[in-house]
Each structure stands twice: as C-alpha cells, then as structure tokens.
PDB file of C-alpha atoms and ligand atoms in Angstrom:
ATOM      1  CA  UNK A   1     -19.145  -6.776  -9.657  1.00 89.00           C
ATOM      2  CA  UNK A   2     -15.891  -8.587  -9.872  1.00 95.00           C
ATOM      3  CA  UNK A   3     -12.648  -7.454  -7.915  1.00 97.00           C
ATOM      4  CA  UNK A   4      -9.482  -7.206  -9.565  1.00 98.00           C
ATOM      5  CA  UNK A   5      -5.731  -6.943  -8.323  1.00 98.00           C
ATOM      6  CA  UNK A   6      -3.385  -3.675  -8.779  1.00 98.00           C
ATOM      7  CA  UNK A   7      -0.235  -3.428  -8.504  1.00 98.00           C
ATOM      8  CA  UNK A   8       1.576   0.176  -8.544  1.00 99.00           C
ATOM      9  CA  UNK A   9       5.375  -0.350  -8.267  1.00 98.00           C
ATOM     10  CA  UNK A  10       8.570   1.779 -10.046  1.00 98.00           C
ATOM     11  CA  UNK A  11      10.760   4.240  -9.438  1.00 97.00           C
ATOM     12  CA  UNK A  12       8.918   7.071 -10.185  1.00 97.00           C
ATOM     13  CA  UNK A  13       6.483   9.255  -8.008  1.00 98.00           C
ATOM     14  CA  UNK A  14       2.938   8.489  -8.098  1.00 98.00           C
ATOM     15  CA  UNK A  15       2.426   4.501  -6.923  1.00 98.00           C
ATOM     16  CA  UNK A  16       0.898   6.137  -2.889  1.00 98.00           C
ATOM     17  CA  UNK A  17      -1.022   9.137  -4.867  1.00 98.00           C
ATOM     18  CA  UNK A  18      -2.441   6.533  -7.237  1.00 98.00           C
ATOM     19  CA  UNK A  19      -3.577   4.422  -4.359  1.00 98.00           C
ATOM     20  CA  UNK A  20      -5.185   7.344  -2.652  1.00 98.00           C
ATOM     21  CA  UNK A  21      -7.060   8.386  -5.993  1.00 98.00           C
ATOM     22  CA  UNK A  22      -8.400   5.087  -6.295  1.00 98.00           C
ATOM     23  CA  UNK A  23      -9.821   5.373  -2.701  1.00 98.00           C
ATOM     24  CA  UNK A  24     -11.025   8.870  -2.932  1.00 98.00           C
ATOM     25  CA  UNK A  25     -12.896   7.463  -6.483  1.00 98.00           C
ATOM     26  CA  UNK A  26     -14.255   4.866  -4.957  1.00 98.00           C
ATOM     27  CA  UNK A  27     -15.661   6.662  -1.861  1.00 98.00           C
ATOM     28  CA  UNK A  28     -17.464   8.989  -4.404  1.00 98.00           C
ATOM     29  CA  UNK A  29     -18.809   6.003  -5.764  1.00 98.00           C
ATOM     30  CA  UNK A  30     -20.111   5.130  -1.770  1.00 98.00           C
ATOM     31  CA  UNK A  31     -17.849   2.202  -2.179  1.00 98.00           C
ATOM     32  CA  UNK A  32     -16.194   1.838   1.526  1.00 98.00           C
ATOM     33  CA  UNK A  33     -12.229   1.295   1.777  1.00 98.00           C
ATOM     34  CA  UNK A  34      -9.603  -0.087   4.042  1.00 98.00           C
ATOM     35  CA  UNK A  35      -5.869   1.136   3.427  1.00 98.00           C
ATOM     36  CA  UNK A  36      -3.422  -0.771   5.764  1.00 98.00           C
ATOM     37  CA  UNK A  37       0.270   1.301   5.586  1.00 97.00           C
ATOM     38  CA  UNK A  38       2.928  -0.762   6.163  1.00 97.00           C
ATOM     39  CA  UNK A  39       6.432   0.536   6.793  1.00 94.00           C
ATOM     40  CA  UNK A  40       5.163   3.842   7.151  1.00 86.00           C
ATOM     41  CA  UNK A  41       3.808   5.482  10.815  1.00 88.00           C
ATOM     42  CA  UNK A  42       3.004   9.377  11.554  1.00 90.00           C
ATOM     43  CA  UNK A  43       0.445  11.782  10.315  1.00 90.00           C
ATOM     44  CA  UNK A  44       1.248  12.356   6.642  1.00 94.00           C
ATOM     45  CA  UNK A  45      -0.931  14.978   4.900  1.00 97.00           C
ATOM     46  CA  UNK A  46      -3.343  12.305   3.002  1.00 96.00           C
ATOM     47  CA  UNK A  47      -3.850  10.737   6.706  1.00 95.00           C
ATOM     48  CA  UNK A  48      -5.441  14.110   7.993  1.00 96.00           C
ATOM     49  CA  UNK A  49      -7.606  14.585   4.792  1.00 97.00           C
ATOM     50  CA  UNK A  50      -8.854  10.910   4.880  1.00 96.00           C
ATOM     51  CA  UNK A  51     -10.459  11.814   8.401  1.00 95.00           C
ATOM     52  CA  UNK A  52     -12.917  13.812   6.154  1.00 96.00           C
ATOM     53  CA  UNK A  53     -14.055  10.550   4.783  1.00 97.00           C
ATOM     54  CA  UNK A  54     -13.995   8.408   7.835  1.00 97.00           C
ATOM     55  CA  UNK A  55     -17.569   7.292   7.293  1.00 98.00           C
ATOM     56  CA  UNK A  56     -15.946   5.100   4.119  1.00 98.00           C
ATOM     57  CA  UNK A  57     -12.066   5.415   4.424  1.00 98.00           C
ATOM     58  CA  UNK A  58     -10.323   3.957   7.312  1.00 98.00           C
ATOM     59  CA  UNK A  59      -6.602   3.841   7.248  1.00 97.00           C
ATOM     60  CA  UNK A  60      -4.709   1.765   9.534  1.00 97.00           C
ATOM     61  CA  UNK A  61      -0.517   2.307   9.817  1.00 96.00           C
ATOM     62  CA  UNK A  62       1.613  -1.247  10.619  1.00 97.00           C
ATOM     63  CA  UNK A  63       4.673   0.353  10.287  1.00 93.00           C
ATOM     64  CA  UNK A  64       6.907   1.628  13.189  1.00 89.00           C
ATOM     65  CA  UNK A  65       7.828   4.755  10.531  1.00 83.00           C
ATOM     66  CA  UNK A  66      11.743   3.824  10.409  1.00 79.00           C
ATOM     67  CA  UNK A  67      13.558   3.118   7.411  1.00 69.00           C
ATOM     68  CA  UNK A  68      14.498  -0.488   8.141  1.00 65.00           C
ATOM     69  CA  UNK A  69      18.174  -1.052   6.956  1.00 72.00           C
ATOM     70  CA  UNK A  70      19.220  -4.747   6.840  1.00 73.00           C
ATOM     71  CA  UNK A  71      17.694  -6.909   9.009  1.00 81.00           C
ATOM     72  CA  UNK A  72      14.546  -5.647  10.255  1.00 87.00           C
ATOM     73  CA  UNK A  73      13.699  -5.987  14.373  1.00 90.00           C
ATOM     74  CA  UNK A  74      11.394  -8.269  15.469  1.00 92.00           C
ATOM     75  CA  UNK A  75       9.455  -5.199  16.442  1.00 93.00           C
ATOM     76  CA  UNK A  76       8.926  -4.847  12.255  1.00 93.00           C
ATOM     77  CA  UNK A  77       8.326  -8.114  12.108  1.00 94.00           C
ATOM     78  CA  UNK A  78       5.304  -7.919  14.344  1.00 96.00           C
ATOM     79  CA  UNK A  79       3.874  -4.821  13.233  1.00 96.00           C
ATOM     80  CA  UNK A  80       3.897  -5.893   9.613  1.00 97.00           C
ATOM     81  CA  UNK A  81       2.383  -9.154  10.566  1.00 97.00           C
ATOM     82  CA  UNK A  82      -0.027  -7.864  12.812  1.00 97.00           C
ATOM     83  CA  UNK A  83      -1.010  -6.016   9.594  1.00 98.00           C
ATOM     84  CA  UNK A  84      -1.452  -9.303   6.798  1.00 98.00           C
ATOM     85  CA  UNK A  85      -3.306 -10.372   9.821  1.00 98.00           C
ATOM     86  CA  UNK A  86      -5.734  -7.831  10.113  1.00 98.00           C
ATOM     87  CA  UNK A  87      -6.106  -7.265   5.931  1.00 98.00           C
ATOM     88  CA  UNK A  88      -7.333 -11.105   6.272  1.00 98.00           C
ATOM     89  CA  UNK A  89     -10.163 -10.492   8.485  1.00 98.00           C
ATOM     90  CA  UNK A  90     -10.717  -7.413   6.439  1.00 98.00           C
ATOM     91  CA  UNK A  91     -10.878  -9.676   3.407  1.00 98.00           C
ATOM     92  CA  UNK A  92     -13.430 -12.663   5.362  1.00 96.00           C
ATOM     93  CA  UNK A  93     -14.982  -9.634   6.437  1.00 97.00           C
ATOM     94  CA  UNK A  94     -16.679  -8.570   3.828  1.00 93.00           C
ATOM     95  CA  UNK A  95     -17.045  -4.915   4.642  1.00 97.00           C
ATOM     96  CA  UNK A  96     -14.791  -3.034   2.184  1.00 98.00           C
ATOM     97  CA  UNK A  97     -14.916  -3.126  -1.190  1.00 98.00           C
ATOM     98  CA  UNK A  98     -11.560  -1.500  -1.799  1.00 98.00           C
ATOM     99  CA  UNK A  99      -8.606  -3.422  -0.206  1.00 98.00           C
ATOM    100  CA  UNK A 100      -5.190  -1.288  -0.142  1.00 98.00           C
ATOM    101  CA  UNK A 101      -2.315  -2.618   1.249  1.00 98.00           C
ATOM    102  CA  UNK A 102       0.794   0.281   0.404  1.00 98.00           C
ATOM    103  CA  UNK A 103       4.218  -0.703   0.643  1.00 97.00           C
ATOM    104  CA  UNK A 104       3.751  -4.198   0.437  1.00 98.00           C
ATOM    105  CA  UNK A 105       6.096  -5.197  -2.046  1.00 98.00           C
ATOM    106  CA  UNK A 106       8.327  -2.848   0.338  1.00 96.00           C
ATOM    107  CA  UNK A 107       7.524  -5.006   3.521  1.00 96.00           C
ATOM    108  CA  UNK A 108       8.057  -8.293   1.195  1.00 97.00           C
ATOM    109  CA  UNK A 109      11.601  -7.543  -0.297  1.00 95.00           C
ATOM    110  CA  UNK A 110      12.324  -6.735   3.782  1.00 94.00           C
ATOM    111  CA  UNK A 111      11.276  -9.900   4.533  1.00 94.00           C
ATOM    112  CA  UNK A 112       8.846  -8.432   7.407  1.00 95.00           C
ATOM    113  CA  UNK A 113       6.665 -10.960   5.527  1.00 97.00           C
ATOM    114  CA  UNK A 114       7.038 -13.404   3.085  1.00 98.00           C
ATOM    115  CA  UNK A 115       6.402 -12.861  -0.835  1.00 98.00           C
ATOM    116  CA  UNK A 116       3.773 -16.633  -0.448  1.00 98.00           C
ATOM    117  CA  UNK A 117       2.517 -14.138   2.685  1.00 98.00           C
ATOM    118  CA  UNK A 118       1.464 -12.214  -0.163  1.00 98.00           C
ATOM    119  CA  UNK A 119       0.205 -14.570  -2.468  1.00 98.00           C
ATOM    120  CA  UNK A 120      -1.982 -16.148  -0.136  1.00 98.00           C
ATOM    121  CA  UNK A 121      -4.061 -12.412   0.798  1.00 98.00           C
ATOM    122  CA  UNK A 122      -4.346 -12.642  -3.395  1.00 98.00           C
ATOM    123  CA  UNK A 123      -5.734 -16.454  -3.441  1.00 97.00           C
ATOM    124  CA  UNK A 124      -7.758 -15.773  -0.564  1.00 96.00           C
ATOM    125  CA  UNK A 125      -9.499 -12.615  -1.281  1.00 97.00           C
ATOM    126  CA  UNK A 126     -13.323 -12.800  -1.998  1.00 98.00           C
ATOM    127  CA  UNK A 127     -13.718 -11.823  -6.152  1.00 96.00           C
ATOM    128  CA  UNK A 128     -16.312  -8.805  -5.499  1.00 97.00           C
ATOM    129  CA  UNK A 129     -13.367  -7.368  -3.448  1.00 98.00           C
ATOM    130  CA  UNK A 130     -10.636  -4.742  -5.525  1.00 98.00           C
ATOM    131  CA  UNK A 131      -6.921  -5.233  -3.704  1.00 98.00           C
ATOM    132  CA  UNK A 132      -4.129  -2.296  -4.176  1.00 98.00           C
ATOM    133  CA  UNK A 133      -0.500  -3.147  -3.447  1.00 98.00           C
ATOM    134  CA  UNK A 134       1.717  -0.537  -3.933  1.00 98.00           C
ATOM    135  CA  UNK A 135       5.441   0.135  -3.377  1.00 98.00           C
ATOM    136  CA  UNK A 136       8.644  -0.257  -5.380  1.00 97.00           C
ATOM    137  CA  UNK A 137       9.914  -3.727  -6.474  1.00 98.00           C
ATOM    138  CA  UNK A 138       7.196  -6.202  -6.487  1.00 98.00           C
ATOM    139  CA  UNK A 139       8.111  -9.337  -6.745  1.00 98.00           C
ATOM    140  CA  UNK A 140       7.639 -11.142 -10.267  1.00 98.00           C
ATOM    141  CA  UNK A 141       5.412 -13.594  -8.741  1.00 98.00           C
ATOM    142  CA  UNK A 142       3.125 -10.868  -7.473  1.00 98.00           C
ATOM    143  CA  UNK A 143       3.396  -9.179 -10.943  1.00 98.00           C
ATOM    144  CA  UNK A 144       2.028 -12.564 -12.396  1.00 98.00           C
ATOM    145  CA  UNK A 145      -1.005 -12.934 -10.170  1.00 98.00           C
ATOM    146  CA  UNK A 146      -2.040  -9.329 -10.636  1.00 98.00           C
ATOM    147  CA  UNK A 147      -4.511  -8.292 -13.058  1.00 98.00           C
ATOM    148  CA  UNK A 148      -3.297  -4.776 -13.411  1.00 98.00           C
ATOM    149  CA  UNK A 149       0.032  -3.825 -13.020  1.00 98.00           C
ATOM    150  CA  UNK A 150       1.178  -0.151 -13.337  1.00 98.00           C
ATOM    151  CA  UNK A 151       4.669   0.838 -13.326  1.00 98.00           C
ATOM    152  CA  UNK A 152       5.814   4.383 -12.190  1.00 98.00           C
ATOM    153  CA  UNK A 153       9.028   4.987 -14.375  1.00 98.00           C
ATOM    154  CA  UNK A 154      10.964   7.678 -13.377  1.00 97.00           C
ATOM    155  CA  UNK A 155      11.981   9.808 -15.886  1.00 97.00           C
ATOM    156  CA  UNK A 156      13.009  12.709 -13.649  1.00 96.00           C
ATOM    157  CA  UNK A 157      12.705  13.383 -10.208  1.00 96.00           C
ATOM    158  CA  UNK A 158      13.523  16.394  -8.038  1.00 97.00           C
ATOM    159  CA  UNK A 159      14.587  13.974  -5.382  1.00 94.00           C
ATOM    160  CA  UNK A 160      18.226  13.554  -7.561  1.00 91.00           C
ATOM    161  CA  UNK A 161      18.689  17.505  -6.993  1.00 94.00           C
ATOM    162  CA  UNK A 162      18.177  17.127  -3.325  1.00 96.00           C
ATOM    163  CA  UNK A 163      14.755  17.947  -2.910  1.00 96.00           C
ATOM    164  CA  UNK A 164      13.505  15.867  -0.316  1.00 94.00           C
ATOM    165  CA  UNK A 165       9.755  14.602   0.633  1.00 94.00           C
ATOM    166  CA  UNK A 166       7.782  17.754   1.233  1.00 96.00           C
ATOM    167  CA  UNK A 167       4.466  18.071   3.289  1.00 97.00           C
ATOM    168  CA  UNK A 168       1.706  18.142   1.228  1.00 97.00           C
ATOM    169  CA  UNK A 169       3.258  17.074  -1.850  1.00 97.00           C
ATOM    170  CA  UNK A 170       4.998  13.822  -0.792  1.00 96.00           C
ATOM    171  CA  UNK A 171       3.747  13.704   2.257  1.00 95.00           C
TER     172      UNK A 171
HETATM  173  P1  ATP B 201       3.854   9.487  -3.966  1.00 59.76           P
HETATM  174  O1  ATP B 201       3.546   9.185  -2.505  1.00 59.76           O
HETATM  175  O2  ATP B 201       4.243  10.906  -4.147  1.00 59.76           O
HETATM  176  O3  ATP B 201       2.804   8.997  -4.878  1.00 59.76           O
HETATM  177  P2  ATP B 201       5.442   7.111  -4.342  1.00 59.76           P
HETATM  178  O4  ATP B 201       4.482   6.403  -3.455  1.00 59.76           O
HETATM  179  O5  ATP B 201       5.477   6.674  -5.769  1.00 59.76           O
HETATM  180  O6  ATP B 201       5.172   8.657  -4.315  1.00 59.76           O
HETATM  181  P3  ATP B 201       7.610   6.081  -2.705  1.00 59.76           P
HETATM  182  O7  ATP B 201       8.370   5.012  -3.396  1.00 59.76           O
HETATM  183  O8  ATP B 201       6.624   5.671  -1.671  1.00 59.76           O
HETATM  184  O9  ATP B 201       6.914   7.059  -3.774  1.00 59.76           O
HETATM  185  O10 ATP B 201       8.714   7.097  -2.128  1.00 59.76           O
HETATM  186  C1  ATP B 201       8.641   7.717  -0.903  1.00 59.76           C
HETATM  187  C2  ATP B 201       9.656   8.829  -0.840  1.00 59.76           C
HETATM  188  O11 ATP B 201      10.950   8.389  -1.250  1.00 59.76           O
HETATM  189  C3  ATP B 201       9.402  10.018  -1.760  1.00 59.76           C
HETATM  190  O12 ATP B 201       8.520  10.916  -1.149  1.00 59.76           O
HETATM  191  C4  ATP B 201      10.769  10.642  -1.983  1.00 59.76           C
HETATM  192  O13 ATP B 201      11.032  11.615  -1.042  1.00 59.76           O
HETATM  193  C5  ATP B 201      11.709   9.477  -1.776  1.00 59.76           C
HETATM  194  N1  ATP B 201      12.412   9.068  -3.015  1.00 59.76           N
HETATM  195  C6  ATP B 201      13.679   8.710  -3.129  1.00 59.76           C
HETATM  196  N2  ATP B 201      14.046   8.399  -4.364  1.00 59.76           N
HETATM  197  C7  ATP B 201      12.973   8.561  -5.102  1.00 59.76           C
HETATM  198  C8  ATP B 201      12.703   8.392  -6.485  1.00 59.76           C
HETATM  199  N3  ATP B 201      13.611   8.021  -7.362  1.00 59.76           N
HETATM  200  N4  ATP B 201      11.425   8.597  -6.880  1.00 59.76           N
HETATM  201  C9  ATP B 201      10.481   8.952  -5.997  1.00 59.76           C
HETATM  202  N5  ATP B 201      10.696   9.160  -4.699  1.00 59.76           N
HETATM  203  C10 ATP B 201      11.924   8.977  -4.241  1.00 59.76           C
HETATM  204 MG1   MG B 202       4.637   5.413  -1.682  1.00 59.76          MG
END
C-alpha cells in the first residue's frame, strides 16, 4: 500500500492530538509506528498512555523541553539533529509503517535544522511508508511536497483567556 505525506500545521488546537489519532488508528490496524518529538522533552499524558502500546508505538523525544527563544544552543542543535538522524534509519529501516515527526516545521522555522533537512526525509522515504509532520508554520515548500495538508484554524481558544496547557487535555 502506498505511503503518503501529512502535514498538520495552524493555529488552532488539534495538529499533536491528530498525530496521536493517526497512531492509535494505525496500531488498531497492527500497523507499527515511530513518533520522534522534537522540541518537546518530559512525560506528557499521551507519553504514559503510549507505553500501553509499546509492542507497536515507540516514541522517542529530541527535544531538550525549553522554549527556544532566538538563537537556539548548540545543545538544540544536536538534539534535533540527532533526531532527522535517527527518523532516517527509521525510514531505510523499514520497520514502521507510520513515520511521525511532531514539531518539525517548529524545529525548521528555529533553524535546529534546515527546511532542505526536511525535504530530503520526504524524497528519501520508502513509498509503502505514511510520514506525519506536525507543528505550526510549515514552510511553503513542505506544504508543496505534501500530499495532505491539514490546517488547524483557530477560531477560539481558551489559551487567549489565560488558560494555559492543562494535563491531560494539552498535555
Ligand atoms: P494539541 O496537542 O492539543 O493537539 P497542538 O499540537 O495543535 O495542540 P501546539 O501548537 O503544539 O498545539 O501548542 C502547544 C501549546 O501551546 C498548547 O497546549 C497551548 O497551551 C499553547 N498555545 C498558545 N497559543 C495557542 C493557540 N493559539 N492555539 C493553541 N495552543 C496555543
Ligand atoms: Mg503540538
């Protein structure tokens, strides 16, 4: 069956949850799924409840879990290289079916790697294999490559009143 490429990207809530859905489909389907977070580090909720489903669902964090405000450390650097590196032998692999890579388009507009970074995973990937990118403002030429691209458009969001990330519901 051929693989296709998603993109979830926006404002609005839902581009991580989508991901996760996908994954949690496709384990029903005894599909087996890697999900590299960049960015991101600590136990969020959907980490815990993926440990459930370690026989298909492995998650891997490249992410040193703080917010990276102008230029990133070469510490984010690494970690979020050490991450493209390990979705390509994912890829040449061949043991997943489902490839997610969340925050991506985060990790690209930080520079921790480069948007051609990106393309390449896209050219490279095998056909049978599906590959998830998720996070706000992906770059056009990502949106061009994609097959599928989904954008979360805020139309409200509790976060403007001050409600911030809660566990179990954003995290
Ligand atoms: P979810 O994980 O609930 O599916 P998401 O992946 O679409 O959401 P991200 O862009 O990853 O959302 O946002 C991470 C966090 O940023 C949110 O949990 C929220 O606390 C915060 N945030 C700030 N502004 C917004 C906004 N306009 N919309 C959504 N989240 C926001
Ligand atoms: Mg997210």
């Amino acid at each position: 069956m051929k693989g296709y490429v998603h993109i979830y990207t926006g404002n609005g809530k839902g581009k991580t949850t989508a991901a996760l859905g996908l994954a949690i489909r496709a384990a029903g389907a005894g599909y087996k799924v890697f999900i590299a977070q960049f960015i991101k580090m600590g136990e969020f909720s959907e980490i815990k409840a993926l440990k459930r489903f370690s026989d298909l669902i492995t998650v891997e964090q490249f992410g040193l879990g703080r917010f990276v405000k102008g230029r990133p450390s070469p510490e984010d650097i690494e970690a979020a290289q050490k991450g493209l590196a390990k979705i390509k032998s994912i890829l040449s692999s061949g043991e997943y079916r489902i490839v997610i890579m969340e925050e991506a388009n985060v990790a690209a507009k930080l520079e921790l790697f480069s948007v051609q970074d990106l393309l390449d995973i896209i050219s490279v990937k095998p056909k049978e294999i599906e590959l998830v990118i998720t996070g706000r403002g992906a770059d056009p030429r990502i949106i061009e490559k994609a097959d599928l691209v989904t954008e979360m458009k805020e139309i409200k969001h509790y976060y403007q009143k001050g409600v911030p990330a809660r566990v179990g519901i954003e995290k």
